[in-house]
mmCIF file of C-alpha atoms in Angstrom:
data_model
loop_
_atom_site.group_PDB
_atom_site.id
_atom_site.type_symbol
_atom_site.label_atom_id
_atom_site.label_comp_id
_atom_site.label_asym_id
_atom_site.label_seq_id
_atom_site.Cartn_x
_atom_site.Cartn_y
_atom_site.Cartn_z
ATOM 1 C CA MET A 426 -13.965 -24.410 17.643
ATOM 2 C CA HIS A 427 -13.157 -22.218 20.145
ATOM 3 C CA LEU A 428 -13.258 -18.170 19.203
ATOM 4 C CA THR A 429 -11.758 -15.988 21.157
ATOM 5 C CA MET A 430 -11.513 -11.909 21.800
ATOM 6 C CA GLU A 431 -8.979 -10.888 24.101
ATOM 7 C CA HIS A 432 -8.896 -6.758 25.141
ATOM 8 C CA LEU A 433 -9.418 -6.099 21.341
ATOM 9 C CA SER A 434 -9.313 -2.231 21.218
ATOM 10 C CA LYS A 435 -9.031 -0.028 17.619
ATOM 11 C CA GLN A 436 -7.362 3.676 17.530
ATOM 12 C CA PHE A 437 -8.021 5.473 14.164
ATOM 13 C CA LYS A 438 -5.860 8.552 15.053
ATOM 14 C CA ASN A 439 -8.602 10.992 17.709
ATOM 15 C CA LYS A 440 -11.073 8.112 17.516
ATOM 16 C CA ALA A 441 -11.361 4.997 19.473
ATOM 17 C CA ALA A 442 -13.221 2.985 17.392
ATOM 18 C CA VAL A 443 -13.443 -0.268 19.364
ATOM 19 C CA ARG A 444 -12.676 0.115 22.906
ATOM 20 C CA ASP A 445 -11.195 -3.186 24.978
ATOM 21 C CA VAL A 446 -13.844 -6.143 23.892
ATOM 22 C CA GLN A 447 -13.592 -9.289 26.050
ATOM 23 C CA ALA A 448 -15.973 -12.398 23.992
ATOM 24 C CA ASP A 449 -16.219 -16.063 23.675
ATOM 25 C CA LEU A 450 -17.327 -17.842 20.769
ATOM 26 C CA THR A 451 -17.969 -21.402 20.298
ATOM 27 C CA GLU A 452 -20.555 -23.487 17.902
ATOM 28 C CA GLY A 453 -23.553 -20.827 16.901
ATOM 29 C CA VAL A 454 -24.788 -17.726 15.499
ATOM 30 C CA TYR A 455 -24.057 -14.823 17.381
ATOM 31 C CA GLY A 456 -25.927 -11.459 16.093
ATOM 32 C CA PHE A 457 -24.055 -8.279 16.645
ATOM 33 C CA LEU A 458 -26.639 -5.208 17.073
ATOM 34 C CA GLY A 459 -25.453 -1.359 17.039
ATOM 35 C CA ALA A 460 -26.541 1.468 15.918
ATOM 36 C CA ASN A 461 -24.255 2.756 12.684
ATOM 37 C CA GLY A 462 -21.151 3.741 13.918
ATOM 38 C CA ALA A 463 -21.564 1.387 16.912
ATOM 39 C CA GLY A 464 -17.473 -0.302 15.887
ATOM 40 C CA LYS A 465 -19.642 -3.163 14.207
ATOM 41 C CA THR A 466 -17.298 -3.554 11.276
ATOM 42 C CA THR A 467 -13.846 -2.269 12.103
ATOM 43 C CA LEU A 468 -14.502 -5.188 15.014
ATOM 44 C CA LEU A 469 -15.213 -7.898 12.188
ATOM 45 C CA GLN A 470 -12.398 -6.629 10.180
ATOM 46 C CA MET A 471 -10.275 -7.578 13.121
ATOM 47 C CA ILE A 472 -11.793 -10.650 13.918
ATOM 48 C CA CYS A 473 -10.859 -11.964 9.995
ATOM 49 C CA GLY A 474 -7.799 -10.196 10.269
ATOM 50 C CA ILE A 475 -8.065 -7.334 7.876
ATOM 51 C CA VAL A 476 -6.975 -4.791 10.708
ATOM 52 C CA GLU A 477 -4.682 -5.174 13.086
ATOM 53 C CA PRO A 478 -5.779 -4.577 16.905
ATOM 54 C CA THR A 479 -4.085 -1.653 18.651
ATOM 55 C CA SER A 480 -4.115 -3.968 21.233
ATOM 56 C CA GLY A 481 -4.815 -7.353 22.193
ATOM 57 C CA GLU A 482 -5.919 -10.264 20.169
ATOM 58 C CA VAL A 483 -8.252 -13.137 18.458
ATOM 59 C CA ARG A 484 -7.224 -16.596 19.056
ATOM 60 C CA ILE A 485 -8.952 -19.692 17.382
ATOM 61 C CA ASP A 486 -8.505 -22.764 19.679
ATOM 62 C CA GLY A 487 -5.538 -20.667 21.796
ATOM 63 C CA GLU A 488 -3.445 -19.683 18.547
ATOM 64 C CA PRO A 489 -3.308 -16.444 17.807
ATOM 65 C CA THR A 490 -5.257 -16.258 13.987
ATOM 66 C CA LEU A 491 -2.256 -13.384 13.070
ATOM 67 C CA ARG A 492 0.429 -16.589 13.178
ATOM 68 C CA MET A 493 -2.382 -19.119 11.634
ATOM 69 C CA GLY A 494 -1.770 -17.510 7.840
ATOM 70 C CA ALA A 495 -3.470 -19.567 5.244
ATOM 71 C CA ARG A 496 -4.645 -22.254 8.159
ATOM 72 C CA PHE A 497 -6.689 -19.014 9.516
ATOM 73 C CA ARG A 498 -8.357 -18.291 5.495
ATOM 74 C CA ASP A 499 -9.318 -21.853 4.865
ATOM 75 C CA MET A 500 -11.380 -21.957 7.565
ATOM 76 C CA LEU A 501 -12.920 -18.061 7.093
ATOM 77 C CA GLY A 502 -15.851 -17.110 4.825
ATOM 78 C CA TYR A 503 -16.297 -13.267 4.716
ATOM 79 C CA LEU A 504 -19.229 -11.212 3.318
ATOM 80 C CA PRO A 505 -18.511 -7.107 4.438
ATOM 81 C CA GLN A 506 -20.808 -4.475 4.130
ATOM 82 C CA GLU A 507 -19.321 -2.973 0.714
ATOM 83 C CA PHE A 508 -18.651 -5.903 -1.981
ATOM 84 C CA GLY A 509 -16.728 -5.625 -5.011
ATOM 85 C CA TYR A 510 -18.305 -7.289 -8.075
ATOM 86 C CA THR A 511 -17.119 -7.827 -11.744
ATOM 87 C CA PRO A 512 -19.790 -6.465 -13.362
ATOM 88 C CA GLY A 513 -18.770 -8.105 -16.803
ATOM 89 C CA PHE A 514 -18.781 -11.894 -15.305
ATOM 90 C CA THR A 515 -21.649 -14.041 -14.748
ATOM 91 C CA ALA A 516 -22.817 -15.020 -11.107
ATOM 92 C CA ARG A 517 -20.940 -18.597 -11.943
ATOM 93 C CA GLU A 518 -17.983 -16.734 -13.708
ATOM 94 C CA PHE A 519 -17.581 -14.870 -10.648
ATOM 95 C CA LEU A 520 -17.529 -18.187 -7.937
ATOM 96 C CA LEU A 521 -15.020 -19.596 -10.354
ATOM 97 C CA TYR A 522 -12.987 -16.853 -9.630
ATOM 98 C CA ILE A 523 -12.942 -16.251 -6.426
ATOM 99 C CA ALA A 524 -12.837 -19.961 -5.745
ATOM 100 C CA SER A 525 -9.430 -19.651 -7.906
ATOM 101 C CA ILE A 526 -8.120 -16.885 -5.459
ATOM 102 C CA LYS A 527 -9.497 -19.395 -2.535
ATOM 103 C CA GLY A 528 -7.642 -22.142 -3.807
ATOM 104 C CA LEU A 529 -9.985 -24.634 -4.116
ATOM 105 C CA PRO A 530 -9.727 -27.242 -6.733
ATOM 106 C CA SER A 531 -11.357 -26.868 -10.270
ATOM 107 C CA ARG A 532 -13.932 -29.765 -9.867
ATOM 108 C CA TYR A 533 -15.100 -29.296 -6.816
ATOM 109 C CA ALA A 534 -15.328 -25.371 -7.207
ATOM 110 C CA LYS A 535 -17.554 -26.239 -10.086
ATOM 111 C CA ARG A 536 -19.497 -28.562 -8.098
ATOM 112 C CA ARG A 537 -19.694 -25.865 -4.817
ATOM 113 C CA ALA A 538 -20.352 -23.130 -6.879
ATOM 114 C CA ALA A 539 -23.691 -25.150 -8.627
ATOM 115 C CA GLU A 540 -24.913 -25.475 -5.413
ATOM 116 C CA LEU A 541 -24.351 -22.398 -3.734
ATOM 117 C CA LEU A 542 -26.254 -20.516 -6.295
ATOM 118 C CA GLU A 543 -29.308 -23.093 -5.699
ATOM 119 C CA LEU A 544 -29.086 -22.518 -1.800
ATOM 120 C CA VAL A 545 -29.534 -18.283 -2.294
ATOM 121 C CA ASN A 546 -31.896 -18.813 -4.951
ATOM 122 C CA LEU A 547 -29.744 -18.052 -8.129
ATOM 123 C CA GLY A 548 -30.215 -20.893 -9.792
ATOM 124 C CA GLN A 549 -31.866 -19.426 -12.502
ATOM 125 C CA ASP A 550 -29.645 -16.452 -13.019
ATOM 126 C CA ALA A 551 -26.706 -18.788 -12.608
ATOM 127 C CA ASP A 552 -24.951 -17.743 -16.438
ATOM 128 C CA GLN A 553 -26.412 -13.908 -16.471
ATOM 129 C CA LYS A 554 -24.156 -10.675 -16.124
ATOM 130 C CA ILE A 555 -23.927 -9.418 -12.417
ATOM 131 C CA ARG A 556 -24.190 -5.821 -14.569
ATOM 132 C CA THR A 557 -27.693 -6.535 -14.815
ATOM 133 C CA PHE A 558 -28.382 -7.878 -11.178
ATOM 134 C CA SER A 559 -30.543 -6.302 -8.022
ATOM 135 C CA GLY A 560 -29.236 -4.833 -5.230
ATOM 136 C CA GLY A 561 -31.197 -8.341 -3.321
ATOM 137 C CA MET A 562 -29.510 -10.690 -5.886
ATOM 138 C CA LYS A 563 -25.718 -9.080 -5.742
ATOM 139 C CA ARG A 564 -26.355 -9.775 -1.620
ATOM 140 C CA ARG A 565 -27.303 -12.910 -2.128
ATOM 141 C CA LEU A 566 -24.473 -13.958 -4.416
ATOM 142 C CA GLY A 567 -22.091 -12.534 -1.948
ATOM 143 C CA ILE A 568 -23.366 -14.859 0.590
ATOM 144 C CA ALA A 569 -22.578 -17.531 -1.497
ATOM 145 C CA GLN A 570 -19.214 -16.710 -1.843
ATOM 146 C CA ALA A 571 -18.458 -16.551 1.620
ATOM 147 C CA LEU A 572 -19.453 -19.733 1.324
ATOM 148 C CA LEU A 573 -17.417 -21.676 -1.196
ATOM 149 C CA ASN A 574 -14.438 -23.314 0.825
ATOM 150 C CA ASP A 575 -17.428 -24.259 3.593
ATOM 151 C CA PRO A 576 -16.151 -21.989 6.416
ATOM 152 C CA LYS A 577 -15.938 -23.136 10.475
ATOM 153 C CA LEU A 578 -15.991 -19.496 11.082
ATOM 154 C CA LEU A 579 -18.383 -17.247 8.771
ATOM 155 C CA VAL A 580 -18.477 -13.422 9.289
ATOM 156 C CA LEU A 581 -21.384 -11.634 7.735
ATOM 157 C CA ASP A 582 -21.259 -7.966 7.800
ATOM 158 C CA GLU A 583 -25.224 -6.367 7.237
ATOM 159 C CA PRO A 584 -26.047 -9.750 5.193
ATOM 160 C CA THR A 585 -29.680 -8.893 4.689
ATOM 161 C CA ALA A 586 -28.752 -5.341 3.608
ATOM 162 C CA GLY A 587 -30.748 -4.741 0.263
ATOM 163 C CA LEU A 588 -33.146 -7.486 0.398
ATOM 164 C CA ASP A 589 -36.490 -7.476 0.798
ATOM 165 C CA PRO A 590 -38.950 -9.383 3.354
ATOM 166 C CA ARG A 591 -39.037 -12.835 1.678
ATOM 167 C CA GLU A 592 -35.344 -12.522 1.111
ATOM 168 C CA ARG A 593 -34.489 -12.025 4.330
ATOM 169 C CA ALA A 594 -37.049 -15.542 5.945
ATOM 170 C CA SER A 595 -34.945 -17.074 2.874
ATOM 171 C CA PHE A 596 -31.651 -16.177 4.398
ATOM 172 C CA ARG A 597 -32.911 -16.488 8.322
ATOM 173 C CA LYS A 598 -33.666 -20.086 7.146
ATOM 174 C CA MET A 599 -30.735 -20.354 5.367
ATOM 175 C CA ILE A 600 -28.596 -19.642 8.478
ATOM 176 C CA THR A 601 -30.374 -22.216 10.578
ATOM 177 C CA GLY A 602 -29.340 -24.649 8.560
ATOM 178 C CA LEU A 603 -26.002 -24.037 8.444
ATOM 179 C CA SER A 604 -24.923 -23.453 11.824
ATOM 180 C CA ARG A 605 -24.716 -26.626 13.149
ATOM 181 C CA ASP A 606 -21.280 -27.393 13.385
ATOM 182 C CA LYS A 607 -19.901 -23.441 12.609
ATOM 183 C CA ILE A 608 -19.145 -19.919 14.125
ATOM 184 C CA ILE A 609 -21.334 -17.756 12.471
ATOM 185 C CA ILE A 610 -21.009 -13.805 13.266
ATOM 186 C CA LEU A 611 -24.100 -11.438 11.611
ATOM 187 C CA SER A 612 -23.574 -8.049 12.213
ATOM 188 C CA THR A 613 -26.836 -5.953 11.700
ATOM 189 C CA HIS A 614 -28.572 -2.515 13.120
ATOM 190 C CA ILE A 615 -31.921 -4.596 11.857
ATOM 191 C CA VAL A 616 -32.857 -6.181 15.078
ATOM 192 C CA SER A 617 -35.719 -8.425 13.169
ATOM 193 C CA ASP A 618 -32.352 -10.133 11.354
ATOM 194 C CA ILE A 619 -31.545 -11.465 14.452
ATOM 195 C CA ALA A 620 -33.931 -11.867 16.647
ATOM 196 C CA TYR A 621 -35.448 -14.787 15.609
ATOM 197 C CA ILE A 622 -31.930 -17.095 14.985
ATOM 198 C CA SER A 623 -29.424 -16.025 16.679
ATOM 199 C CA ASP A 624 -27.604 -18.157 20.356
ATOM 200 C CA GLN A 625 -26.386 -15.174 21.872
ATOM 201 C CA ILE A 626 -26.768 -11.747 20.985
ATOM 202 C CA LEU A 627 -23.829 -8.939 21.901
ATOM 203 C CA ILE A 628 -25.046 -5.358 21.448
ATOM 204 C CA MET A 629 -21.899 -2.645 20.824
ATOM 205 C CA LYS A 630 -22.234 0.871 21.693
ATOM 206 C CA LYS A 631 -19.833 3.643 20.803
ATOM 207 C CA GLY A 632 -16.842 0.983 20.275
ATOM 208 C CA SER A 633 -17.248 -1.006 23.161
ATOM 209 C CA LEU A 634 -19.512 -4.387 24.288
ATOM 210 C CA LEU A 635 -22.502 -2.974 26.221
ATOM 211 C CA MET A 636 -23.720 -6.979 26.677
ATOM 212 C CA GLN A 637 -24.003 -9.847 25.857
ATOM 213 C CA GLY A 638 -26.866 -12.864 25.896
ATOM 214 C CA THR A 639 -29.031 -14.449 25.108
ATOM 215 C CA ALA A 640 -32.797 -12.787 23.463
ATOM 216 C CA PRO A 641 -34.783 -13.966 27.031
ATOM 217 C CA GLU A 642 -32.035 -12.763 29.131
ATOM 218 C CA LEU A 643 -31.009 -9.625 27.266
ATOM 219 C CA LEU A 644 -35.220 -8.559 27.673
ATOM 220 C CA ALA A 645 -34.456 -8.461 31.279
ATOM 221 C CA ASP A 646 -32.953 -6.344 31.112
ATOM 222 C CA VAL A 647 -36.411 -3.877 30.061
ATOM 223 C CA VAL A 648 -39.474 -5.859 31.526
ATOM 224 C CA GLY A 649 -41.548 -3.198 33.359
ATOM 225 C CA GLU A 650 -40.125 -0.656 31.135
ATOM 226 C CA VAL A 651 -42.114 -0.715 28.140
ATOM 227 C CA TRP A 652 -45.701 0.591 27.985
ATOM 228 C CA THR A 653 -48.586 1.309 25.826
ATOM 229 C CA CYS A 654 -50.668 4.109 26.221
ATOM 230 C CA ARG A 655 -52.819 6.736 24.866
ATOM 231 C CA VAL A 656 -52.184 10.856 24.373
ATOM 232 C CA PRO A 657 -54.699 13.311 23.714
ATOM 233 C CA ASN A 658 -53.682 15.031 20.163
ATOM 234 C CA ALA A 659 -52.895 18.727 21.705
ATOM 235 C CA GLU A 660 -50.094 16.713 24.135
ATOM 236 C CA TRP A 661 -48.522 14.478 21.962
ATOM 237 C CA VAL A 662 -46.022 17.097 20.783
ATOM 238 C CA SER A 663 -44.910 17.305 23.897
ATOM 239 C CA PHE A 664 -45.618 13.925 25.081
ATOM 240 C CA GLU A 665 -43.097 12.868 22.087
ATOM 241 C CA THR A 666 -40.394 14.717 22.935
ATOM 242 C CA ALA A 667 -39.688 13.730 26.239
ATOM 243 C CA HIS A 668 -40.139 10.264 25.950
ATOM 244 C CA CYS A 669 -38.302 7.475 23.934
ATOM 245 C CA VAL A 670 -41.437 6.589 21.531
ATOM 246 C CA ALA A 671 -40.939 2.855 19.697
ATOM 247 C CA ASN A 672 -44.125 3.208 17.824
ATOM 248 C CA SER A 673 -46.874 5.445 17.174
ATOM 249 C CA HIS A 674 -50.720 5.400 15.689
ATOM 250 C CA ALA A 675 -52.351 8.631 15.029
ATOM 251 C CA LEU A 676 -56.424 8.389 15.917
ATOM 252 C CA ARG A 677 -58.690 10.907 15.579
ATOM 253 C CA ASP A 678 -59.125 12.432 18.934
ATOM 254 C CA PHE A 679 -55.723 10.543 20.650
ATOM 255 C CA VAL A 680 -52.277 9.156 19.690
ATOM 256 C CA GLU A 681 -52.406 5.360 20.429
ATOM 257 C CA ALA A 682 -47.594 4.998 21.280
ATOM 258 C CA ARG A 683 -45.302 2.289 22.758
ATOM 259 C CA VAL A 684 -43.308 3.692 25.173
ATOM 260 C CA ILE A 685 -39.813 2.841 26.857
ATOM 261 C CA ALA A 686 -39.685 4.443 30.008
ATOM 262 C CA PRO A 687 -38.743 3.253 33.797
ATOM 263 C CA THR A 688 -41.663 4.706 35.003
ATOM 264 C CA CYS A 689 -45.867 4.931 33.901
ATOM 265 C CA PRO A 690 -45.314 7.835 31.367
ATOM 266 C CA ALA A 691 -49.314 8.573 31.271
ATOM 267 C CA GLU A 692 -52.107 8.033 33.227
ATOM 268 C CA GLY A 693 -53.793 5.103 32.442
ATOM 269 C CA ALA A 694 -50.553 3.128 30.476
ATOM 270 C CA GLU A 695 -50.460 -0.108 31.225
ATOM 271 C CA GLN A 696 -47.037 -3.080 30.751
ATOM 272 C CA ALA A 697 -46.532 -4.308 27.390
ATOM 273 C CA GLU A 698 -44.123 -7.231 26.910
ATOM 274 C CA PRO A 699 -40.939 -5.917 25.666
ATOM 275 C CA THR A 700 -39.055 -7.248 22.091
ATOM 276 C CA LEU A 701 -36.064 -6.430 21.378
ATOM 277 C CA GLU A 702 -36.401 -3.325 19.438
ATOM 278 C CA ASP A 703 -37.812 -2.143 22.430
ATOM 279 C CA LEU A 704 -33.895 -3.381 24.484
ATOM 280 C CA TYR A 705 -32.534 -1.418 20.708
ATOM 281 C CA LEU A 706 -34.404 1.805 21.880
ATOM 282 C CA LYS A 707 -33.451 1.929 25.254
ATOM 283 C CA TYR A 708 -30.183 1.945 24.733
ATOM 284 C CA PHE A 709 -29.664 3.682 20.976
ATOM 285 C CA SER A 710 -32.840 6.387 21.204
ATOM 286 C CA ASP A 711 -29.831 9.396 22.182
ATOM 287 C CA GLU A 712 -27.969 8.605 18.699
ATOM 288 C CA LYS A 713 -30.971 9.657 16.460
ATOM 289 C CA THR A 714 -29.275 12.613 15.665
ATOM 290 C CA GLU A 715 -25.924 11.768 16.616
ATOM 291 C CA GLY A 716 -25.855 9.089 13.652
ATOM 292 C CA ARG A 717 -26.736 11.779 10.942
ATOM 293 C CA LYS A 718 -24.791 14.047 11.940
ATOM 294 C CA SER A 719 -20.983 12.650 12.445
ATOM 295 C CA TYR A 720 -21.304 8.986 13.214
ATOM 296 C CA ALA A 721 -20.361 6.364 9.613
ATOM 297 C CA GLU A 722 -20.179 3.092 10.445
ATOM 298 C CA VAL A 723 -16.201 1.984 10.716
#
């Protein structure tokens, strides 16, 4: 299967949420990375046909998805960022309810629901009311409903929100196992969620696609710009203000810091091996306060 985004744009009144995005996806895992407000959710909603583009279109094997109707819905699995549940349902009842909405045969739905509850580690809780579930359990149930129809296109918006480290590791393992014959799109601002499982990473900033490639390809952009150094305590405040600091550890007389900078940031600084988090900070460190002021994810 081949999914094409052709000049996708979306304008909401005076705000351009997505700007002229072009990309081609085939089977594999694609991590969409960006700060809150980057336009990831709007782009995913256009891919799923929930939001109509202001301009451009999405195609599957050359055919516009908005013209495919039920054929496209049959191949799509979607977990939105905010997913509604019926708290009085049990997990099993909820999946059977969603299966009926999707038009799945009853016998298949019962078997598939049981399989998926085991897959997301909710088998022992299948007959518990959703109102008793933790946030992480609800998120895992949301992942299960997205898989009910064995979709060829699986779109997951912030799928690991609320999951603990063990649950996130289990999720990554599951996605790896599912990716052989599907296009899987994961949207997140958590770098570690996609660092190990994505075949391709797409970085968005302020509605535009900044770059796309494998992790090694993208990291080439920050090679030679990551440093470790020691800064005397008396100089730390001014140093931190002047530089993009990825990590810091205060010791007795100085602060150990990991810094992203195009040139050597301090005497004695040494270059370090870059990570995707370093790349992310290089492009999004200027949005640390911007996001808090006005940029809610759209």
